[in-house]
PDB file of C-alpha atoms in Angstrom:
ATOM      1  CA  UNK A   1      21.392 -40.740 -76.609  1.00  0.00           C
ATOM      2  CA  UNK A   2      23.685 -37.819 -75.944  1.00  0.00           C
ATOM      3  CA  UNK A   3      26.467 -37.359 -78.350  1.00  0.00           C
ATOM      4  CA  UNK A   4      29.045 -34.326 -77.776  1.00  0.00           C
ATOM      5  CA  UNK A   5      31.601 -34.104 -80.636  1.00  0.00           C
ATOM      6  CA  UNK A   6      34.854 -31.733 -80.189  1.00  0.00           C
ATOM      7  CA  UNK A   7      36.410 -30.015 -82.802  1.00  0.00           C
ATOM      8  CA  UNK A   8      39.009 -27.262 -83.313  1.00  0.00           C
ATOM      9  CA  UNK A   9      42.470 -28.446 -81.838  1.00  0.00           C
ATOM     10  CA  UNK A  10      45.872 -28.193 -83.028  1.00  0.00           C
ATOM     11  CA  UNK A  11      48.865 -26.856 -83.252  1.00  0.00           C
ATOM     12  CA  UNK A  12      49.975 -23.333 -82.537  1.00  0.00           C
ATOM     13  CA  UNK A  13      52.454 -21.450 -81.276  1.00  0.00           C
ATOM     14  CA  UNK A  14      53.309 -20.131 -78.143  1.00  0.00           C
ATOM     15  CA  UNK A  15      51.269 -16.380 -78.468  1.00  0.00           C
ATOM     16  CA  UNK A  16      48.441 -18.047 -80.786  1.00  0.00           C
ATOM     17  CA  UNK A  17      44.629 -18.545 -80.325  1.00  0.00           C
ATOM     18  CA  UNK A  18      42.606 -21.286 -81.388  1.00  0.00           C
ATOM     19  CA  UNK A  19      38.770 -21.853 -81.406  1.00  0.00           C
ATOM     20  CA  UNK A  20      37.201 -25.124 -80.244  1.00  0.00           C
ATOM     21  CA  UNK A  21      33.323 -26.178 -80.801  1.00  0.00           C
ATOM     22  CA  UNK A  22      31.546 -28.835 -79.477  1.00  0.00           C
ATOM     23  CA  UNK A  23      28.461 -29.892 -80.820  1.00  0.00           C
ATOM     24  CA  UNK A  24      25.608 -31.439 -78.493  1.00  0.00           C
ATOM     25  CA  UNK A  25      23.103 -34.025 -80.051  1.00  0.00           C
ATOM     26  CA  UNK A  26      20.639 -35.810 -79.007  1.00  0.00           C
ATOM     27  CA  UNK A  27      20.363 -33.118 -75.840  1.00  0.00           C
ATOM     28  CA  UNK A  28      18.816 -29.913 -75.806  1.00  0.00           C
ATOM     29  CA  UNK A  29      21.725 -27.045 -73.998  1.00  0.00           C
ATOM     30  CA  UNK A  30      18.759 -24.269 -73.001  1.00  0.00           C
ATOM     31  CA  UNK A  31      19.516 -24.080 -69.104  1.00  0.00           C
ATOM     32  CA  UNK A  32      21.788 -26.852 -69.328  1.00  0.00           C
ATOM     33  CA  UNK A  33      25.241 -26.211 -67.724  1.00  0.00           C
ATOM     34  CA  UNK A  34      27.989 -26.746 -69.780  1.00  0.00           C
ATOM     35  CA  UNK A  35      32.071 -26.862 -70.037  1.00  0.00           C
ATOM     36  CA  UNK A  36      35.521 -27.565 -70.690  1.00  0.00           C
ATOM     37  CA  UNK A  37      37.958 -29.253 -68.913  1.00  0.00           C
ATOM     38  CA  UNK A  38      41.296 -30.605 -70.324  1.00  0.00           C
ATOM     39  CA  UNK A  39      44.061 -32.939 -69.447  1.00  0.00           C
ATOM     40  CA  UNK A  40      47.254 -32.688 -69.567  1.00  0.00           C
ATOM     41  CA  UNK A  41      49.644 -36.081 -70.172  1.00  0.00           C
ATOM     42  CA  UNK A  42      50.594 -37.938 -66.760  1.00  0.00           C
ATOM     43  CA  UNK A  43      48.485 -35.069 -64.891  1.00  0.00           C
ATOM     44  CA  UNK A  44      44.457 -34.871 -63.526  1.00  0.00           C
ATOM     45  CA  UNK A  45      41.929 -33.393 -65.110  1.00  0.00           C
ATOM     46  CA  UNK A  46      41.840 -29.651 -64.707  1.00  0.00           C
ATOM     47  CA  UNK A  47      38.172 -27.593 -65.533  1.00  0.00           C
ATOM     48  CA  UNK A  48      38.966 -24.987 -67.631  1.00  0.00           C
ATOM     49  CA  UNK A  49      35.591 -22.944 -67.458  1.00  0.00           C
ATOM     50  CA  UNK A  50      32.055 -23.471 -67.609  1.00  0.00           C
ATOM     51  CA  UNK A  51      28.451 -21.570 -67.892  1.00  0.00           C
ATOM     52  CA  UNK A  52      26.082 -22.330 -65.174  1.00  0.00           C
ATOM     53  CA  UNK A  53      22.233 -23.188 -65.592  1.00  0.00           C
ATOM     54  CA  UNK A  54      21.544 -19.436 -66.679  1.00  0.00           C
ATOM     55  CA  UNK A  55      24.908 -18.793 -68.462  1.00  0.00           C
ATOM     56  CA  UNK A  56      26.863 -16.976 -66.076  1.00  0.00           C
ATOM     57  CA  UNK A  57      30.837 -18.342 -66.977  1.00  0.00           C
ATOM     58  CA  UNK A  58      33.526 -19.175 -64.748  1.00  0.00           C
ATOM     59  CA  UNK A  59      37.124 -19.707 -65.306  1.00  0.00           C
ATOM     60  CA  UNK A  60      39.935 -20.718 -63.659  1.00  0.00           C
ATOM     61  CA  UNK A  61      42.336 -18.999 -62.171  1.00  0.00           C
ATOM     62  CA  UNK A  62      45.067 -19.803 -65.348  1.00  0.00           C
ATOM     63  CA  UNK A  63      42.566 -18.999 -68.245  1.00  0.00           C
ATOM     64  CA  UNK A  64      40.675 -16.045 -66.875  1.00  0.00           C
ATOM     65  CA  UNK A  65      41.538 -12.920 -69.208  1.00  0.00           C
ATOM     66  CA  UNK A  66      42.736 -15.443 -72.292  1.00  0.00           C
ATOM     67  CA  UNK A  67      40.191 -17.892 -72.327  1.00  0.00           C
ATOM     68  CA  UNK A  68      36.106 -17.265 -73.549  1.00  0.00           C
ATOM     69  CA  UNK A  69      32.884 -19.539 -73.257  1.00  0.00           C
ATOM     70  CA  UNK A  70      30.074 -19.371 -75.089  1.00  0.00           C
ATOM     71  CA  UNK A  71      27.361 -21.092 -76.649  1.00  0.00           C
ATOM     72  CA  UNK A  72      24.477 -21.382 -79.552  1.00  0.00           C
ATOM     73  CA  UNK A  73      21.437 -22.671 -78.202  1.00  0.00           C
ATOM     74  CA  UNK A  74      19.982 -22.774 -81.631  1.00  0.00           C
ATOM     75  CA  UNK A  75      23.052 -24.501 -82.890  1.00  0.00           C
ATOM     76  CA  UNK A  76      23.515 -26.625 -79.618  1.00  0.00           C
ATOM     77  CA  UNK A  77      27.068 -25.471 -79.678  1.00  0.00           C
ATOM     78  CA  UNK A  78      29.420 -25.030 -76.998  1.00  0.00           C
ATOM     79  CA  UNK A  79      32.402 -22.702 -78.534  1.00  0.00           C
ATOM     80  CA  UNK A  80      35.693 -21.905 -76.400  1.00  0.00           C
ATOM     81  CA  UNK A  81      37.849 -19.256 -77.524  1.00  0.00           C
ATOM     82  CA  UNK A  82      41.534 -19.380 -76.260  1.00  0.00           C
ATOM     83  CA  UNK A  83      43.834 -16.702 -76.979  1.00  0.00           C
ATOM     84  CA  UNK A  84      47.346 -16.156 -75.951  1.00  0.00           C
ATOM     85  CA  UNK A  85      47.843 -19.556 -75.695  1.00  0.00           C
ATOM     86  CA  UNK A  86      51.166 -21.056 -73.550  1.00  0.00           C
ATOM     87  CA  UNK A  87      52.511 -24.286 -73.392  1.00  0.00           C
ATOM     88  CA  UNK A  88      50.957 -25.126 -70.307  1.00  0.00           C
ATOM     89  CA  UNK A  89      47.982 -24.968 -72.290  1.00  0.00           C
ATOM     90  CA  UNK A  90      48.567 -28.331 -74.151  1.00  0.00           C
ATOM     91  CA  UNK A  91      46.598 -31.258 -73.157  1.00  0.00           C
ATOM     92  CA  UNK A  92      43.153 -32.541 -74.556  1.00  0.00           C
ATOM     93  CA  UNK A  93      40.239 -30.664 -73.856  1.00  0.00           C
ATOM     94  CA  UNK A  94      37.273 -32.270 -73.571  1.00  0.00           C
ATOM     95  CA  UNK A  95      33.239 -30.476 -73.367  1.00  0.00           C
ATOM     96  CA  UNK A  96      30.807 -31.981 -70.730  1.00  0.00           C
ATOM     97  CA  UNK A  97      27.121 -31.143 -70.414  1.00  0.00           C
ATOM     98  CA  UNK A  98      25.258 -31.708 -67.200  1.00  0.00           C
ATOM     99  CA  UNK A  99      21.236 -31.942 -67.189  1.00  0.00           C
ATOM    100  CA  UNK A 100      20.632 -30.873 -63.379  1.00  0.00           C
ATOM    101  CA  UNK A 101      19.858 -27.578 -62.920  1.00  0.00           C
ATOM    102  CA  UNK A 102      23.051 -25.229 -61.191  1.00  0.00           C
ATOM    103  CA  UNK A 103      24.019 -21.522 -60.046  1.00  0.00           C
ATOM    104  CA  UNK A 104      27.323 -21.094 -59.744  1.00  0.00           C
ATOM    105  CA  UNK A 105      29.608 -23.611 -60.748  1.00  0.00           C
ATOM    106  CA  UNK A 106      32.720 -23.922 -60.336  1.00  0.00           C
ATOM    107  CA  UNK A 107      35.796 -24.640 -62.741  1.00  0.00           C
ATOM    108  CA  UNK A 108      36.346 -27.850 -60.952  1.00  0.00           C
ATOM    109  CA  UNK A 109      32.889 -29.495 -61.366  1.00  0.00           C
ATOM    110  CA  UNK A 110      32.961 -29.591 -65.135  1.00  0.00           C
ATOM    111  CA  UNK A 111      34.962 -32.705 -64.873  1.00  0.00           C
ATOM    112  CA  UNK A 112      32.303 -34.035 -63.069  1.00  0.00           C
ATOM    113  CA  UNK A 113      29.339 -33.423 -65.304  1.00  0.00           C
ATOM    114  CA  UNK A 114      27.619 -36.480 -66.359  1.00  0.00           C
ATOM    115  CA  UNK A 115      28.227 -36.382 -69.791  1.00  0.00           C
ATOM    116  CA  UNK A 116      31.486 -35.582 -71.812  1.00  0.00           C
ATOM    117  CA  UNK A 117      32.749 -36.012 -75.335  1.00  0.00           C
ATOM    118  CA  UNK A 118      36.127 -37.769 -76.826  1.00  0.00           C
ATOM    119  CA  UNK A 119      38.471 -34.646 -76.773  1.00  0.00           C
ATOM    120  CA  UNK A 120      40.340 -32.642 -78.960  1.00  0.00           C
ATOM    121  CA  UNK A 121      43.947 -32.480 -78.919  1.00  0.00           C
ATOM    122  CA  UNK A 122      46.002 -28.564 -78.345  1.00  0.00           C
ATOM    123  CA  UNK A 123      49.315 -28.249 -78.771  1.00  0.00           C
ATOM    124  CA  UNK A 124      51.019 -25.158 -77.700  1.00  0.00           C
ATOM    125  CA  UNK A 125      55.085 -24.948 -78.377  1.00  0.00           C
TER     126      UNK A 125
END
């Protein structure tokens, strides 16, 4: 039974950073590509970035240079730092894990990965 559980959303202002984690159970992350996509209210899901089958990240275009992946394979925690944060930022980000092996994802297949969690809520004003 795979269980991914966000945490680390809020509030901030316009300028501010924010950490999220998301904790995999149930599912070993060695070689396991992994992400975060988010979703913005009346609009389709968007990836945000991911790390392929041997790590390697990927962002998209709107992130790159604010946003960074990374993960704890002893922890089985997927961790996405976001700094410089801008309204158009806000939505709910969700993480998504994906057992197939892959090389060189893409930001927009994380929203298609098989598994995802509930989301966490950021807020950017």
């Amino acid at each position: 039974h795979v269980q991914l559980v966000e945490s680390g959303g809020g509030s901030v202002q316009a300028g501010g950073s924010l950490r999220l984690s998301c904790k995999a159970s149930g599912y070993t992350i060695t070689r396991h590509c992994m992400g975060w996509f988010r979703q913005a209210a009346g609009k389709e899901r968007e990836g945000v970035a991911g790390l392929d089958s041997d790590s390697s990240p990927t962002y998209a275009d709107s992130v790159r240079g604010r946003f960074t992946i990374s993960k704890d394979n002893d922890k089985k925690t997927l961790y996405l730092q976001m700094n410089n944060l801008q309204p158009e930022d806000t939505g709910v980000y969700y993480c998504a894990i994906d057992g197939r092996y892959m090389k060189d994802i893409q930001p927009q297949d994380v929203p298609r990965f098989a598994y995802r969690g509930q989301g966490t809520q950021v807020t950017v004003s």
